[in-house]
Short mmCIF file of C-alpha atoms and ligand atoms in Angstrom, two decimals:
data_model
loop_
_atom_site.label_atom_id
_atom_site.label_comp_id
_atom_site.label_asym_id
_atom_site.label_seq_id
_atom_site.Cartn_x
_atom_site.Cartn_y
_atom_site.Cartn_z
CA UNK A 178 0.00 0.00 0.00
CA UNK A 179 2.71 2.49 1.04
CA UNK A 180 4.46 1.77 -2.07
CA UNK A 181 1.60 2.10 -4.21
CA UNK A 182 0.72 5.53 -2.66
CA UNK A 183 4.59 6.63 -2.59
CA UNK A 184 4.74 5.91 -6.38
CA UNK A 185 1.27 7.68 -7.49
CA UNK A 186 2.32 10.79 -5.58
CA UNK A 187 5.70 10.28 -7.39
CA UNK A 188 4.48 10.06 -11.05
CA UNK A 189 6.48 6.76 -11.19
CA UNK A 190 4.13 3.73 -11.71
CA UNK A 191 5.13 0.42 -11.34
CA UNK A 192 2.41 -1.93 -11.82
CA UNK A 193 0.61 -1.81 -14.17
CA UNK A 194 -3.10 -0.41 -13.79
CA UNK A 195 -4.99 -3.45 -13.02
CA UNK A 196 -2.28 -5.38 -11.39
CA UNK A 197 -2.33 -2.24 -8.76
CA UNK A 198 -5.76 -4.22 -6.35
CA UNK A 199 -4.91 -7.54 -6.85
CA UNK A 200 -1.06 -7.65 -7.09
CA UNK A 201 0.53 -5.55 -3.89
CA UNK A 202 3.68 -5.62 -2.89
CA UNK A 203 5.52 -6.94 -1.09
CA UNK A 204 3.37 -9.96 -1.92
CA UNK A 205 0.18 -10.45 0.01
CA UNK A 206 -0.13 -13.37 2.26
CA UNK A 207 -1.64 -15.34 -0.53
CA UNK A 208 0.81 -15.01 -2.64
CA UNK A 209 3.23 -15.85 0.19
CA UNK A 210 1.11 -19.01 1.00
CA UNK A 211 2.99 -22.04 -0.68
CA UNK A 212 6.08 -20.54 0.76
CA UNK A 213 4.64 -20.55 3.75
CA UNK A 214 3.58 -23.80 3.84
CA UNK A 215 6.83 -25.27 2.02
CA UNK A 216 9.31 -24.93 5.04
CA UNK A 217 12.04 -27.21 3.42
CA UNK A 218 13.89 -26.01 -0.32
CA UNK A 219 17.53 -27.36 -1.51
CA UNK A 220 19.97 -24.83 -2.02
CA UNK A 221 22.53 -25.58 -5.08
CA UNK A 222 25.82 -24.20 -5.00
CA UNK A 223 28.02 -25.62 -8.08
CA UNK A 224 30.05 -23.98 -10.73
CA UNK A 225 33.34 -24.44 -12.93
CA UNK A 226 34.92 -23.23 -9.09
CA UNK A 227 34.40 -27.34 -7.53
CA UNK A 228 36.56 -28.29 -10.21
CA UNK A 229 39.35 -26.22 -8.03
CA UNK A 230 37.41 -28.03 -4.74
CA UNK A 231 38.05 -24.04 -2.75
CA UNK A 232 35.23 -22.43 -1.97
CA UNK A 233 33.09 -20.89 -4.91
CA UNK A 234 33.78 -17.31 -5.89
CA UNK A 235 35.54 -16.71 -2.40
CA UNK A 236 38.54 -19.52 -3.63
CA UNK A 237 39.63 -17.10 -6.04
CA UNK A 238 42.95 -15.01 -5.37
CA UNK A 239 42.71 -11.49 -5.86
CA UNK A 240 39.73 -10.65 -5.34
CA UNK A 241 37.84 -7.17 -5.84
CA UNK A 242 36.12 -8.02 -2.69
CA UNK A 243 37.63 -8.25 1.28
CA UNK A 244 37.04 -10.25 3.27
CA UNK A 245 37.45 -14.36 3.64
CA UNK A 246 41.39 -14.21 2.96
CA UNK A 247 41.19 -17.78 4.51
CA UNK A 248 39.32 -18.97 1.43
CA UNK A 249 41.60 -17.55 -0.98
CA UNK A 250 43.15 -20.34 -2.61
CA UNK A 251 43.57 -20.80 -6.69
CA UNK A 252 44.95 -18.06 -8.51
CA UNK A 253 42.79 -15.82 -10.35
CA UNK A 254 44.26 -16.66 -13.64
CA UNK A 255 43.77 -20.58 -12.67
CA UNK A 256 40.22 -20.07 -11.54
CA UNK A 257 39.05 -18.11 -14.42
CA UNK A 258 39.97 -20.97 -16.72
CA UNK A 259 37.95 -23.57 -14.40
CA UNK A 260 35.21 -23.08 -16.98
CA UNK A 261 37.31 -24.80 -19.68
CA UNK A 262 37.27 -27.98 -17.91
CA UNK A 263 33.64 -27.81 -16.68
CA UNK A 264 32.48 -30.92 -18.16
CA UNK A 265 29.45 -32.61 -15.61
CA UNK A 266 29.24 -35.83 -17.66
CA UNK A 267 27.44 -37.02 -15.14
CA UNK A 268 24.86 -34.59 -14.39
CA UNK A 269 21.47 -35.31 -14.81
CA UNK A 270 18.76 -32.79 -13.64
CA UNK A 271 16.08 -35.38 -13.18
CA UNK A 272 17.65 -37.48 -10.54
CA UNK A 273 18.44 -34.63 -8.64
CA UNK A 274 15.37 -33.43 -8.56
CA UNK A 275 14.31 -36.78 -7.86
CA UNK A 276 16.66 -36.58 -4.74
CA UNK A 277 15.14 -33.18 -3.50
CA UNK A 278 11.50 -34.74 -3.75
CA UNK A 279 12.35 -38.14 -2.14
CA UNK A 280 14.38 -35.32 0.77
CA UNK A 281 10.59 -33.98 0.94
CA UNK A 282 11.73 -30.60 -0.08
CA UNK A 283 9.05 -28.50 -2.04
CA UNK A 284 11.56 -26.29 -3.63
CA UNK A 285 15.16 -26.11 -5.03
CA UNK A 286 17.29 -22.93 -5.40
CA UNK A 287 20.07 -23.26 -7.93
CA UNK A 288 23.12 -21.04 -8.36
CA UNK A 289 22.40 -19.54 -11.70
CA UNK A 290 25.50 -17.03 -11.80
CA UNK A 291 27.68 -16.39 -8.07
CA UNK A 292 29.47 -13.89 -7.57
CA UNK A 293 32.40 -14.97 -9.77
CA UNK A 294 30.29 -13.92 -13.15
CA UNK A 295 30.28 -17.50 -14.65
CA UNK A 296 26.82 -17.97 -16.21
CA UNK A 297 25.48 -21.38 -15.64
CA UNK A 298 23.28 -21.08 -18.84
CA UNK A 299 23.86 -20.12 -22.41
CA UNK A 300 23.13 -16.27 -21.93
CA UNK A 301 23.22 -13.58 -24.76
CA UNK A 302 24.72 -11.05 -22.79
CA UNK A 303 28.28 -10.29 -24.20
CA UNK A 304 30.57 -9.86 -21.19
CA UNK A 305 34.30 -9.66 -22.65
CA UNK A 306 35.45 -8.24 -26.31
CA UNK A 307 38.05 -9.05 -26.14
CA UNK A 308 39.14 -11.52 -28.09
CA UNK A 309 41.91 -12.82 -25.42
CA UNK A 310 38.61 -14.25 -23.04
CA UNK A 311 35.34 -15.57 -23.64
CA UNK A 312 33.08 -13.86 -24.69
CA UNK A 313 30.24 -14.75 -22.34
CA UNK A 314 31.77 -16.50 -19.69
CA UNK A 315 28.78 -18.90 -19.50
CA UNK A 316 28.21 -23.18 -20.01
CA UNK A 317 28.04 -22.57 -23.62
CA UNK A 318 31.97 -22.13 -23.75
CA UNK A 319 32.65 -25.22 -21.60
CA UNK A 320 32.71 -28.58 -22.95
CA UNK A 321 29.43 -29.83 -21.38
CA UNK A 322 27.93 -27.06 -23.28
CA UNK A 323 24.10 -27.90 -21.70
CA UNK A 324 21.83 -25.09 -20.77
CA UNK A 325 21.65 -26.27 -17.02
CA UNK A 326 19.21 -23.93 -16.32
CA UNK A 327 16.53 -25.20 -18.60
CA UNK A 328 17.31 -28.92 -17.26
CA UNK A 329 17.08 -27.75 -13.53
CA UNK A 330 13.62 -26.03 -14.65
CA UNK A 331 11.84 -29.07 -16.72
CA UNK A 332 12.98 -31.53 -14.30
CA UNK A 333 11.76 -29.44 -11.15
CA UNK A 334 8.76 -28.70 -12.91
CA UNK A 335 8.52 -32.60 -13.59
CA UNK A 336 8.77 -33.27 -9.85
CA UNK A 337 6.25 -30.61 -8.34
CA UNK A 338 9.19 -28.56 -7.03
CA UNK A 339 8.99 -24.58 -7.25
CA UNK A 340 11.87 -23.30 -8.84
CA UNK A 341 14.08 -20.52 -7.27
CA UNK A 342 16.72 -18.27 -9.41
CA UNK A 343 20.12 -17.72 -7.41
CA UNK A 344 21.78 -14.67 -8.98
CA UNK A 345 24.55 -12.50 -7.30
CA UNK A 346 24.54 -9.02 -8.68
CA UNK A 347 27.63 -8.58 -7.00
CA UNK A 348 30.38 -9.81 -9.99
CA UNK A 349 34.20 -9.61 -9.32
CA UNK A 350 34.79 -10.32 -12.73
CA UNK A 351 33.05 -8.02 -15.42
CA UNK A 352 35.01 -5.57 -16.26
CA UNK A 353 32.67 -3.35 -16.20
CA UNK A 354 31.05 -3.45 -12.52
CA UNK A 355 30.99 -0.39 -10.67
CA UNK A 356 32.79 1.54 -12.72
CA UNK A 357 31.91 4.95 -13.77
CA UNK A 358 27.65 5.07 -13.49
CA UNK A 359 27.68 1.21 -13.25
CA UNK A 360 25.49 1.81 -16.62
CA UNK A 361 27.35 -0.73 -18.56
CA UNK A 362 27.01 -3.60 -16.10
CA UNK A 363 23.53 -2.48 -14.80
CA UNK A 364 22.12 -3.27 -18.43
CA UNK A 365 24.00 -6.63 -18.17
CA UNK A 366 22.75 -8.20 -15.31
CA UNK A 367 18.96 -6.72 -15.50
CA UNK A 368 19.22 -8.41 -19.01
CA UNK A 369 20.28 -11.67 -17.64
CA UNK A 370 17.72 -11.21 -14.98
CA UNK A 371 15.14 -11.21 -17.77
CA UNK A 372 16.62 -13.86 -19.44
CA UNK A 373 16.23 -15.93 -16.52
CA UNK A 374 12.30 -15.06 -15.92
CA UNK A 375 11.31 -15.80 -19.87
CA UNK A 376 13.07 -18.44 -21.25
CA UNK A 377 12.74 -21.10 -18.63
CA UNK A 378 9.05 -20.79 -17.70
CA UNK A 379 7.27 -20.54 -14.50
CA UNK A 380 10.29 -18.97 -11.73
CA UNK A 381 8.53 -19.02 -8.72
CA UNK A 382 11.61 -16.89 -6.61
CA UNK A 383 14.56 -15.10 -7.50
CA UNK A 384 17.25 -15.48 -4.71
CA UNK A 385 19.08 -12.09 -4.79
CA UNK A 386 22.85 -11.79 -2.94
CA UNK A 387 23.78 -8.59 -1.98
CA UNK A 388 24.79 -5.49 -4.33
CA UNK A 389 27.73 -3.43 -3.57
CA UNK A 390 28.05 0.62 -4.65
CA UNK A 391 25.47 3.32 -4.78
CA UNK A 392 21.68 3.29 -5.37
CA UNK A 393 21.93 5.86 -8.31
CA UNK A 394 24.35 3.38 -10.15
CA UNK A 395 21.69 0.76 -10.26
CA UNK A 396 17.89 0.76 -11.50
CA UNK A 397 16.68 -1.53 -8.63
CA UNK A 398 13.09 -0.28 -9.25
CA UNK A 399 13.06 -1.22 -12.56
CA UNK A 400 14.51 -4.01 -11.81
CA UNK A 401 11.49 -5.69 -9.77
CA UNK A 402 9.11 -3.87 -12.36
CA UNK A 403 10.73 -6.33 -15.02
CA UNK A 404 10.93 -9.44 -12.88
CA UNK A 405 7.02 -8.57 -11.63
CA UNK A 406 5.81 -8.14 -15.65
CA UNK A 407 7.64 -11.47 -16.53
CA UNK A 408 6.32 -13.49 -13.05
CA UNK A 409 3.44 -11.57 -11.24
CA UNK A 410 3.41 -13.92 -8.24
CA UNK A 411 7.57 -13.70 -8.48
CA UNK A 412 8.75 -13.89 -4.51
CA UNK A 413 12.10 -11.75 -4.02
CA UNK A 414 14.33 -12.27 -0.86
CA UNK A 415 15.61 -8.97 0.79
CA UNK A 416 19.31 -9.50 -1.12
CA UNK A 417 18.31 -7.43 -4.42
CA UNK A 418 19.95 -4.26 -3.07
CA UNK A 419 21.20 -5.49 0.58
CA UNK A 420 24.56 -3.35 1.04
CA UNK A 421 24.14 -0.74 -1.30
CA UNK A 422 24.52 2.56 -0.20
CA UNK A 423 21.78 5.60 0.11
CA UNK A 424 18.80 3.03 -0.64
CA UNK A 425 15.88 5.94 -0.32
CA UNK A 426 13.99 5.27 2.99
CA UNK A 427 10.15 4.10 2.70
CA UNK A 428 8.79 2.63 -0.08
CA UNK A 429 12.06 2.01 -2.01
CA UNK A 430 13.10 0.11 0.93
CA UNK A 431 10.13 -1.63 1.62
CA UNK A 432 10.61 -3.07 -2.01
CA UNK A 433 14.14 -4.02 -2.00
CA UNK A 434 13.16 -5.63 1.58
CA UNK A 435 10.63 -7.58 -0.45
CA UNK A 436 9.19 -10.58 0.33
CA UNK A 437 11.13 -12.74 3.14
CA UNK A 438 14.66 -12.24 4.93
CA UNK A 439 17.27 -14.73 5.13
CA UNK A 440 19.37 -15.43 7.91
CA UNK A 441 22.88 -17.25 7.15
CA UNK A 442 24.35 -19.57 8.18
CA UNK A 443 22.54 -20.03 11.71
CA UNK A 444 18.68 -20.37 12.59
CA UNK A 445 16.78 -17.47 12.60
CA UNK A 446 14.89 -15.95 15.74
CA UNK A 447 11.02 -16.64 15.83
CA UNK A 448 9.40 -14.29 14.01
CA UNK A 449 5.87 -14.69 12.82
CA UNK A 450 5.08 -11.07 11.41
CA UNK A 451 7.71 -11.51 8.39
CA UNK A 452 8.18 -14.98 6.65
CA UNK A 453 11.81 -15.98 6.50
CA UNK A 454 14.32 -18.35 5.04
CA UNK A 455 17.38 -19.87 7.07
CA UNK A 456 20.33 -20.69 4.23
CA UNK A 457 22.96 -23.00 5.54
CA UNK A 458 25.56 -25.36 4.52
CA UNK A 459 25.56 -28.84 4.63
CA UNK A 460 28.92 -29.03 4.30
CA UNK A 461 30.17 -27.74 8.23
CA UNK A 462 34.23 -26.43 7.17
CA UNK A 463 36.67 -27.33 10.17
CA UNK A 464 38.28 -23.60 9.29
CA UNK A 465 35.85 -21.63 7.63
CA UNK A 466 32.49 -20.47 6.98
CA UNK A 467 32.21 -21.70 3.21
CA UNK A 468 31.04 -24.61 2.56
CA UNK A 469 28.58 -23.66 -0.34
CA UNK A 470 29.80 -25.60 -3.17
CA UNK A 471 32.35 -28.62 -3.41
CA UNK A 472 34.86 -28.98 -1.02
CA UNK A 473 36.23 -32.13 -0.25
CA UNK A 474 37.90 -33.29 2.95
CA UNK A 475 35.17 -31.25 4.95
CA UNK A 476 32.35 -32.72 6.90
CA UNK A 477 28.67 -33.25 6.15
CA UNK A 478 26.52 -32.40 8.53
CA UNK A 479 25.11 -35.39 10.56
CA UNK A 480 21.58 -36.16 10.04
CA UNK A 481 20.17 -35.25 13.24
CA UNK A 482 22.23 -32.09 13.12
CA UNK A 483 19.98 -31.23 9.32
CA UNK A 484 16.95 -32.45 11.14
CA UNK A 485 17.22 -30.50 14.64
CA UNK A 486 17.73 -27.20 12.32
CA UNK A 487 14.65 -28.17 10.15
CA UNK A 488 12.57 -28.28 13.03
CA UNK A 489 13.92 -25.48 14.93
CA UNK A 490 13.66 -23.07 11.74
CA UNK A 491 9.46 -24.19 10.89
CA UNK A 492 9.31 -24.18 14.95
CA UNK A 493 10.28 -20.43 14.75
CA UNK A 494 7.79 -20.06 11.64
CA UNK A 495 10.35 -19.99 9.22
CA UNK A 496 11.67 -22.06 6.27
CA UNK A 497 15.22 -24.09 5.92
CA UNK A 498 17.16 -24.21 2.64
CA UNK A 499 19.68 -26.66 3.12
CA UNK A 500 22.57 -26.15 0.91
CA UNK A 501 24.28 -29.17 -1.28
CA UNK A 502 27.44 -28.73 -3.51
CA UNK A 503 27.81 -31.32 -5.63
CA UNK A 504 30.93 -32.52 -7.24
CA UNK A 505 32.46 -31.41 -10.68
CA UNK A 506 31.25 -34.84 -12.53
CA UNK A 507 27.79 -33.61 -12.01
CA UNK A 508 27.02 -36.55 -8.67
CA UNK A 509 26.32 -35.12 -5.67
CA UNK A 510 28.22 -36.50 -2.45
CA UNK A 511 27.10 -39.61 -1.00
CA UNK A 512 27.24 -38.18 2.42
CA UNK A 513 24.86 -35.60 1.65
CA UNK A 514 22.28 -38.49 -0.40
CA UNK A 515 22.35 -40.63 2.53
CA UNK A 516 21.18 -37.69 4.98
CA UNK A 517 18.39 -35.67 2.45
CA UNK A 518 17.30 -39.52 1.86
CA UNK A 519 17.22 -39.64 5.95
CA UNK A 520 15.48 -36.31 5.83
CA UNK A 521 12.73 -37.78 3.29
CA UNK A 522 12.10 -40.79 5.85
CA UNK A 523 11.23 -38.78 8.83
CA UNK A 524 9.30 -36.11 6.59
CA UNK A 525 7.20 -38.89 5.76
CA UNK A 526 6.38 -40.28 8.95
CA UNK A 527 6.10 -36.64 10.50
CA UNK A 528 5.50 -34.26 7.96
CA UNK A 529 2.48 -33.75 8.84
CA UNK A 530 3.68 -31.33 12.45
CA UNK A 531 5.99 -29.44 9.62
CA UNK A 532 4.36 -28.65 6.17
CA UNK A 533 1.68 -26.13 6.13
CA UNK A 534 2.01 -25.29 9.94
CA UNK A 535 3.00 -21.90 11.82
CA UNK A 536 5.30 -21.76 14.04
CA UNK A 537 4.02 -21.50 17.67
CA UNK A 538 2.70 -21.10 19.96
CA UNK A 539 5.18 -21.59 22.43
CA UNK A 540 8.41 -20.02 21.65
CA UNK A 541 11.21 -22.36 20.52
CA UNK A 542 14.30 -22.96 22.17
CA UNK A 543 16.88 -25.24 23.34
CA UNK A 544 14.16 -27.66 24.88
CA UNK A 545 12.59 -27.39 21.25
CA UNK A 546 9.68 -25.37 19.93
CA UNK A 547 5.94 -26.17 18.13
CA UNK A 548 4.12 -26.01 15.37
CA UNK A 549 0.49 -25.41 15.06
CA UNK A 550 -2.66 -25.74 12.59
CA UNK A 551 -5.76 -25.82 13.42
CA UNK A 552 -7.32 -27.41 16.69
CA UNK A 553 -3.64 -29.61 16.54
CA UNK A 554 -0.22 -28.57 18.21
CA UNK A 555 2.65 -30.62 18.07
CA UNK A 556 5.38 -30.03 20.31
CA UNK A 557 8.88 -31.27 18.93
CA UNK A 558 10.95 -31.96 21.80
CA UNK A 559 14.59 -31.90 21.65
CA UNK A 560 15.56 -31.55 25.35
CA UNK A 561 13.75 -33.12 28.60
CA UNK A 562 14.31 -32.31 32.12
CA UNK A 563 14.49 -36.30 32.95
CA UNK A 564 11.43 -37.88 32.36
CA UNK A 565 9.41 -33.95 32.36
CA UNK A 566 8.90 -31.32 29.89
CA UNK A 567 6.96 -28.02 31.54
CA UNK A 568 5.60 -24.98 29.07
CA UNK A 569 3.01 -22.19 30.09
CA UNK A 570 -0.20 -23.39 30.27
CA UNK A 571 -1.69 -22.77 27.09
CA UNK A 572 -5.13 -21.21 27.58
CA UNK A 573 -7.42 -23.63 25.83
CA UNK A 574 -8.55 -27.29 27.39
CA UNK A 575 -6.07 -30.55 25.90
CA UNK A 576 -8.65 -32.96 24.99
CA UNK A 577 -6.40 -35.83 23.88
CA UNK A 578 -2.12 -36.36 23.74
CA UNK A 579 -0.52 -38.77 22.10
CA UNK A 580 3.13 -39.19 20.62
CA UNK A 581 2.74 -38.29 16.49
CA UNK A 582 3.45 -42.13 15.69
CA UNK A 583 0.78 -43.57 18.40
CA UNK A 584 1.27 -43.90 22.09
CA UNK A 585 -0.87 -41.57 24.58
CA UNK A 586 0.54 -39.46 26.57
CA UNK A 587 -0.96 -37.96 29.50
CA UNK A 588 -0.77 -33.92 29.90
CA UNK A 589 -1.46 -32.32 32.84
CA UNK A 590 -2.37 -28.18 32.82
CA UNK A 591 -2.91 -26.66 36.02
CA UNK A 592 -2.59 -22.38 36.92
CA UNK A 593 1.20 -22.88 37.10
CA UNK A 594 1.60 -24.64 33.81
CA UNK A 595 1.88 -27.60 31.45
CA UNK A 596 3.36 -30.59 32.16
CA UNK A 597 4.22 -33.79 30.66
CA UNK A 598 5.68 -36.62 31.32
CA UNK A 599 6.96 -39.19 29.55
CA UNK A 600 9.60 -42.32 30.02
CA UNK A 601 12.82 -41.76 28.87
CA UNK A 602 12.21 -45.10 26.97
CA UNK A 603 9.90 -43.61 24.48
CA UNK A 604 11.81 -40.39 24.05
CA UNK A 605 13.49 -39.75 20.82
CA UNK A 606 16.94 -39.58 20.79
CA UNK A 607 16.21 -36.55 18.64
CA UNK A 608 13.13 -35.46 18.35
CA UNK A 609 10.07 -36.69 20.22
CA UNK A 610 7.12 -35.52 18.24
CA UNK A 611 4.01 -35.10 20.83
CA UNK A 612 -0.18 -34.09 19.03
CA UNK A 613 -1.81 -32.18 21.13
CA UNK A 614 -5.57 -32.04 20.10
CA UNK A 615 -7.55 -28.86 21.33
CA UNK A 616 -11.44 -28.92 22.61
CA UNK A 617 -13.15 -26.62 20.70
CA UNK A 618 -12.81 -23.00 21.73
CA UNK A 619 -16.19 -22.05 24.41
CA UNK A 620 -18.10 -19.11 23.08
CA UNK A 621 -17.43 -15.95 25.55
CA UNK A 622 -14.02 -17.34 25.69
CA UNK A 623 -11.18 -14.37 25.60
CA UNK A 624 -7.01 -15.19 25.98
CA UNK A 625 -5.44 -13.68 28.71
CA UNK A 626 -2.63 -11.43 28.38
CA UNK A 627 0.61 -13.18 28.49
CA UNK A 628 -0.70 -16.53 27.63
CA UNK A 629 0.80 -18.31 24.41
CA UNK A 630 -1.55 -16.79 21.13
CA UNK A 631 -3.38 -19.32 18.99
C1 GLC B 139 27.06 -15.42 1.11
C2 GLC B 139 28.28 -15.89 0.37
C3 GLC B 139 27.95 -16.71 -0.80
C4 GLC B 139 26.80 -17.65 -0.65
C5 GLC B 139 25.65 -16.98 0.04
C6 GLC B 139 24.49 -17.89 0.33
O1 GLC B 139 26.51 -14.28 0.56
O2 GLC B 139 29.03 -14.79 -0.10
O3 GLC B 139 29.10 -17.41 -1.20
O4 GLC B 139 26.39 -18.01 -1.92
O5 GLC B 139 26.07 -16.42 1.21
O6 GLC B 139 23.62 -17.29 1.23
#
């Protein structure tokens, strides 16, 4: 609304008359509803950089950018012929789409360009004249030569997965970035943006990652007018212009804030207001905080490591993409099969106290959190006080407990609080999953103040 009303007074229209009522923005909460209700998406790092097996973008020596010297590893002249070599023989876009369905993820987010400026499809935006370098710096000039892109798309699309864009504006290798008015490299990347959002159908997200310089060397606002004609339902993530400087307060803000934020790295607060997205690595580096795309010798996350951080991001009403990097033949590491397969197994048996739940409505923390929908909580315990678990009493009458795969359990709410109690025998080692089913609310019935909300 704000932006609407900021951009009439402003003479500057961004939507298009009739989109104005039934296509606000940041999107309304229908739009944001699949989203919502998704919690779990797989996060793709990969690239011509796992050839090298350093970290992607950050590996490279000589960087533009500060920061991560411990990363710095192949030599920019080294690295920037990676993409000669790139040759996935083994890739195939339906089994790993496969993988992120059998995982019980509902969408996949795959690196399209990072912040090293290699194009991971066949784009038409010339990046180099001269003729010393290639000319796009894209797949088509590997050997593989396949438009990755379009195989991610058709084979997510095949598999009922929505389809998320990563694309880093920031590039430490055009030679054009941030020089001068940016002008040159703005009309690059909004033109691969478009490319991305018409030639591979339905894009349900683009996945920005942080833009460097000033506001008045980019065209951010036309940027989401663009992506909004191509995809009207498009969700953004608040990266498009994270970290530029002199972003105009209010409604330019509000825009580049967008749609959901995106904690790295670590498990976001609970936050119910604002939807959200924790990114992090499966990979864990002994030494580092990469671990986006290939690097071999560092450990995978254990399973139950994955699965606590699932639950405690949907616990805290937000959403988990779990990062893979998969190798340079195109296979992605056994060690991270084995646990999304794990993921899948418990998904099944318990997705139903995840997907298309809020978070709530006790707050999580380390003894765990809970999920709600409905007359139904479930309470995902990771931590019990011996054979006890106490919470505030909720407000409304239990009518019936029982652990999510059968057993009853026996709650007991008094003034003071709620308490249950159950042998350490039928705890899981992990997670114990416990239904709570809710008598119907009495008419005349109000909350009190401080109680947990429903
Ligand atoms: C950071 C890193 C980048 C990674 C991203 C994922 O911005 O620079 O390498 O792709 O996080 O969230």
């Amino acid at each position: 609304m704000v932006i609407t009303t900021f951009l009439l007074l402003s003479g500057v229209s961004l939507f298009a008359a009739e989109d104005r009522a039934t296509n606000p923005r940041p999107a309304s909460s229908e739009q944001m509803q699949w989203f919502r209700d998704a919690k779990f998406g797989l996060f793709i790092h990969w690239g011509p950089a796992s050839i090298s097996g350093a970290e992607i973008s950050w590996g490279r020596k000589d960087r533009i950018e500060a920061g991560g010297t411990e990363l710095q590893k192949v030599p920019a002249d080294v690295y920037d012929h990676l993409y000669q070599q790139f040759n996935p023989v083994k890739f195939n876009a339906d089994q790993w789409m496969a993988l992120a369905k059998v995982a019980g993820c509902r969408y996949v987010v795959f690196i399209t360009k990072h912040h090293d400026g290699f194009s991971m499809w066949p784009t038409k935006q010339v990046r180099w004249e001269d003729p010393a370098r290639p000319r796009y710096y894209s797949i088509a000039e590997t050997p593989f030569k396949r438009d990755l892109c379009q195989e991610i798309a058709a084979a997510a699309r095949k598999h009922g997965l929505k389809l998320g864009w990563y694309y880093s504006t920031r590039d430490w290798t055009h030679p054009d970035y941030l020089k001068g008015d940016n002008r040159r490299y703005n009309d690059y990347y909004e033109a691969q943006v478009s490319e991305l959002l018409t030639r591979y159908g339905p894009v349900d997200m683009m996945w920005f990652d942080h833009a460097f310089g000033d506001w008045n060397q980019f065209t951010i606002e036309h940027l989401f007018q663009t992506m909004y004609q191509a995809h009207p339902n498009l969700l953004v993530n608040n990266r498009s212009a994270r970290g530029l400087n002199n972003i105009p307060a209010g409604a330019m803000r509000q825009l580049t804030e967008a749609d959901y934020d995106t904690p790295e790295q670590h498990i976001g607060q609970f936050q119910t207001n604002r939807a959200w997205e924790s990114c992090v690595t499966m990979t864990k580096c002994r030494n580092d905080t990469g671990g986006w795309s290939y690097r071999p010798g560092e450990p995978t996350r254990a399973f139950a490591d994955c699965l606590k951080m699932l639950v405690s991001t949907v616990t805290g009403d937000g959403n988990l993409l779990l990062n893979i990097g998969p190798m340079p033949t195109g296979e992605i590491v056994p060690e991270q099969i084995e646990v999304l397969r794990k993921m899948g197994i418990w998904l099944k048996q318990n997705g139903k106290s995840i997907y298309g739940t809020r978070g709530g409505p006790f707050v999580n923390g380390n003894w765990g959190g809970s999920t709600q929908r409905g007359n139904k909580i479930w309470l995902h315990v990771f931590e019990w006080s011996g054979d006890t678990l106490r919470l505030p009493t909720l407000e409304r009458t239990i009518q019936s407990a029982r652990l999510l795969r059968g057993t009853k359990v026996k709650p007991v709410q008094t003034r003071a609080g709620l308490e249950i109690t159950l042998p350490k025998a039928q705890q899981d080692p992990v997670d114990t999953v416990i239904e709570l089913t809710l008598a119907p609310v009495k008419t005349g019935h109000s909350p009190g103040a401080g109680s947990p909300q429903l």
